[in-house]
Short mmCIF file of C-alpha atoms in Angstrom, two decimals:
data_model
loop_
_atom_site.label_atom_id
_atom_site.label_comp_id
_atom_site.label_asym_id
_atom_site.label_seq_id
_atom_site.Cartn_x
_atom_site.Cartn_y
_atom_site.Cartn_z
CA UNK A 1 -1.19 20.26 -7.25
CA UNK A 2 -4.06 17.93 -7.28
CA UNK A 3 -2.89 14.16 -8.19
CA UNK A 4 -5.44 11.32 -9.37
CA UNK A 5 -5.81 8.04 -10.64
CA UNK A 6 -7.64 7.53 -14.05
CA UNK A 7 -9.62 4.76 -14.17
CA UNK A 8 -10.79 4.52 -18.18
CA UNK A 9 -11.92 0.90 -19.32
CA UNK A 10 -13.46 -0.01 -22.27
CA UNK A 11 -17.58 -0.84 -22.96
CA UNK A 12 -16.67 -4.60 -22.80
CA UNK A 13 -14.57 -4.89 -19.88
CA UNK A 14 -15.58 -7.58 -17.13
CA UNK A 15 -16.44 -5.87 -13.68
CA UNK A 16 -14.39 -7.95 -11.61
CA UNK A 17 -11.63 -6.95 -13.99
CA UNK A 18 -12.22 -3.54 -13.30
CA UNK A 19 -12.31 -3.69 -9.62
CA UNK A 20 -9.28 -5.93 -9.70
CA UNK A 21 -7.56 -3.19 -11.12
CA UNK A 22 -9.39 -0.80 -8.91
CA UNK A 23 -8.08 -2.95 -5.91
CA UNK A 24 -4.45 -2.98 -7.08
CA UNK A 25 -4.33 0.57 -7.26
CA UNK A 26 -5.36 1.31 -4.02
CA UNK A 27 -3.16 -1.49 -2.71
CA UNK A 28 -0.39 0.45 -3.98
CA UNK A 29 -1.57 3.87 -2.57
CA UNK A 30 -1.76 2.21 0.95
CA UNK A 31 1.66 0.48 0.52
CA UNK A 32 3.00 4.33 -0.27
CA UNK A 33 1.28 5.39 3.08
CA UNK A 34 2.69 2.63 4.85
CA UNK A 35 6.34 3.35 4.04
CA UNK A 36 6.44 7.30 4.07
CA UNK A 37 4.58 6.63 7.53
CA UNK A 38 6.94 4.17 8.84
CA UNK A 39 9.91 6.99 7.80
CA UNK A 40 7.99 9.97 9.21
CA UNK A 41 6.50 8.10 12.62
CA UNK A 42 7.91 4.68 12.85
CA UNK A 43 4.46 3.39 12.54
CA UNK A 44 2.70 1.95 9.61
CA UNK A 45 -0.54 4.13 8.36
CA UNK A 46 -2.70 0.42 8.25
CA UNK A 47 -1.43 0.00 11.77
CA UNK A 48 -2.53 3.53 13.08
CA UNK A 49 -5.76 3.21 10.97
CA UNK A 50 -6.43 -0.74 12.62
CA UNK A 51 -5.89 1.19 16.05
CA UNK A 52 -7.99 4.08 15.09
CA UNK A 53 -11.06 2.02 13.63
CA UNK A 54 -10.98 0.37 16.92
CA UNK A 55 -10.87 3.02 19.45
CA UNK A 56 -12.06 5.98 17.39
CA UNK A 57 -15.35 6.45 19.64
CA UNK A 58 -12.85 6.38 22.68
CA UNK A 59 -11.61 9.99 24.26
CA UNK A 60 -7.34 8.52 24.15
CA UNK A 61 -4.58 10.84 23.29
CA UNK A 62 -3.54 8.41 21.16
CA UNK A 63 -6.66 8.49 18.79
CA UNK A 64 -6.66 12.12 18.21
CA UNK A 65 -2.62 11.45 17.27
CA UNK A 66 -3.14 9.01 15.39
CA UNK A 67 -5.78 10.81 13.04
CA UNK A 68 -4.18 13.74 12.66
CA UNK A 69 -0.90 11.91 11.16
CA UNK A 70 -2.86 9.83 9.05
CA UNK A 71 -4.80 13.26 7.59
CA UNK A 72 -0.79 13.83 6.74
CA UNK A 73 -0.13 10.62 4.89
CA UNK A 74 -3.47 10.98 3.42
CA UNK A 75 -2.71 14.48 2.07
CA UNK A 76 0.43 13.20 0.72
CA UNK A 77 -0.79 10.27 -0.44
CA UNK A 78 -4.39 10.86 -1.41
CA UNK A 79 -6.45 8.09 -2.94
CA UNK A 80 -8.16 9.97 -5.73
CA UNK A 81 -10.18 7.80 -8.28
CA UNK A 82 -11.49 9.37 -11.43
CA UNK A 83 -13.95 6.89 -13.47
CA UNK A 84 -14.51 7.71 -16.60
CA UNK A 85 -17.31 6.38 -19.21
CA UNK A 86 -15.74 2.85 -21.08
CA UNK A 87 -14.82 3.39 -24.51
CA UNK A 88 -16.21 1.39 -27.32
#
Protein backbone atom coordinates (compact mmCIF):
# COMPACT_ATOMS: atom_id res chain seq x y z
CA UNK A 1 0.00 0.00 0.00
CA UNK A 2 1.39 3.24 -1.11
CA UNK A 3 -0.33 6.33 0.87
CA UNK A 4 -0.10 10.11 -0.40
CA UNK A 5 -1.21 13.44 0.05
CA UNK A 6 -3.04 15.24 -2.89
CA UNK A 7 -2.26 18.54 -3.21
CA UNK A 8 -4.93 19.94 -6.11
CA UNK A 9 -5.52 23.85 -6.00
CA UNK A 10 -7.17 25.82 -8.31
CA UNK A 11 -5.50 28.33 -11.32
CA UNK A 12 -6.19 31.32 -8.96
CA UNK A 13 -4.98 30.22 -5.75
CA UNK A 14 -2.37 32.54 -3.85
CA UNK A 15 1.10 30.73 -3.35
CA UNK A 16 1.48 31.41 0.14
CA UNK A 17 -1.95 29.84 0.44
CA UNK A 18 -0.77 26.89 -1.08
CA UNK A 19 2.30 26.40 0.90
CA UNK A 20 0.35 27.23 4.01
CA UNK A 21 -1.56 24.33 3.33
CA UNK A 22 1.49 22.50 2.17
CA UNK A 23 3.05 23.38 5.65
CA UNK A 24 0.05 22.17 7.67
CA UNK A 25 0.13 18.97 6.14
CA UNK A 26 3.43 18.13 6.82
CA UNK A 27 3.04 19.54 10.32
CA UNK A 28 0.60 16.93 10.82
CA UNK A 29 2.71 14.06 9.25
CA UNK A 30 5.58 14.99 11.72
CA UNK A 31 3.17 15.26 14.71
CA UNK A 32 2.08 11.42 13.61
CA UNK A 33 5.89 10.54 13.71
CA UNK A 34 6.33 12.14 16.87
CA UNK A 35 3.68 10.20 18.78
CA UNK A 36 3.97 6.60 17.18
CA UNK A 37 7.81 7.32 17.97
CA UNK A 38 7.36 8.35 21.44
CA UNK A 39 5.08 4.82 21.83
CA UNK A 40 7.56 2.65 19.92
CA UNK A 41 11.05 4.32 21.47
CA UNK A 42 10.16 6.79 24.08
CA UNK A 43 11.73 9.37 21.96
CA UNK A 44 10.19 11.90 19.73
CA UNK A 45 11.16 11.44 15.77
CA UNK A 46 11.98 15.67 15.73
CA UNK A 47 14.13 14.90 18.72
CA UNK A 48 16.12 11.93 17.12
CA UNK A 49 16.16 13.88 13.78
CA UNK A 50 17.57 17.40 15.87
CA UNK A 51 20.25 14.84 17.28
CA UNK A 52 20.88 13.24 13.99
CA UNK A 53 21.22 16.58 11.86
CA UNK A 54 23.76 17.43 14.40
CA UNK A 55 26.00 14.55 14.70
CA UNK A 56 25.22 12.73 11.46
CA UNK A 57 28.95 13.21 10.08
CA UNK A 58 30.05 11.73 13.56
CA UNK A 59 30.95 7.70 13.76
CA UNK A 60 28.34 7.35 17.43
CA UNK A 61 26.28 4.33 17.99
CA UNK A 62 23.74 6.48 18.64
CA UNK A 63 23.54 8.08 15.07
CA UNK A 64 23.37 4.91 13.19
CA UNK A 65 20.27 4.08 15.91
CA UNK A 66 18.81 6.83 15.57
CA UNK A 67 18.50 6.68 11.61
CA UNK A 68 17.54 3.47 11.32
CA UNK A 69 14.31 4.09 13.68
CA UNK A 70 13.50 7.11 12.01
CA UNK A 71 13.67 5.06 8.34
CA UNK A 72 10.77 3.11 10.56
CA UNK A 73 8.61 6.07 11.42
CA UNK A 74 9.30 7.34 8.05
CA UNK A 75 8.05 4.13 6.38
CA UNK A 76 5.07 4.27 8.48
CA UNK A 77 4.56 7.60 8.23
CA UNK A 78 5.83 8.68 4.84
CA UNK A 79 5.49 12.27 3.70
CA UNK A 80 4.30 11.75 0.16
CA UNK A 81 3.16 14.97 -1.75
CA UNK A 82 1.43 14.64 -5.08
CA UNK A 83 0.92 18.22 -6.89
CA UNK A 84 -1.27 18.26 -9.33
CA UNK A 85 -1.96 21.04 -12.20
CA UNK A 86 -4.68 23.94 -10.55
CA UNK A 87 -7.97 23.70 -11.97
CA UNK A 88 -9.67 26.56 -13.62
Amino acid sequence: LQAHIRLESFIDTDYSAYVAVQSEVEKAVTQLRDMESSELFGITYSAMRTYWQQNMLEDKPRVKEYREKMDLIELLFPLRLIEVKPKR
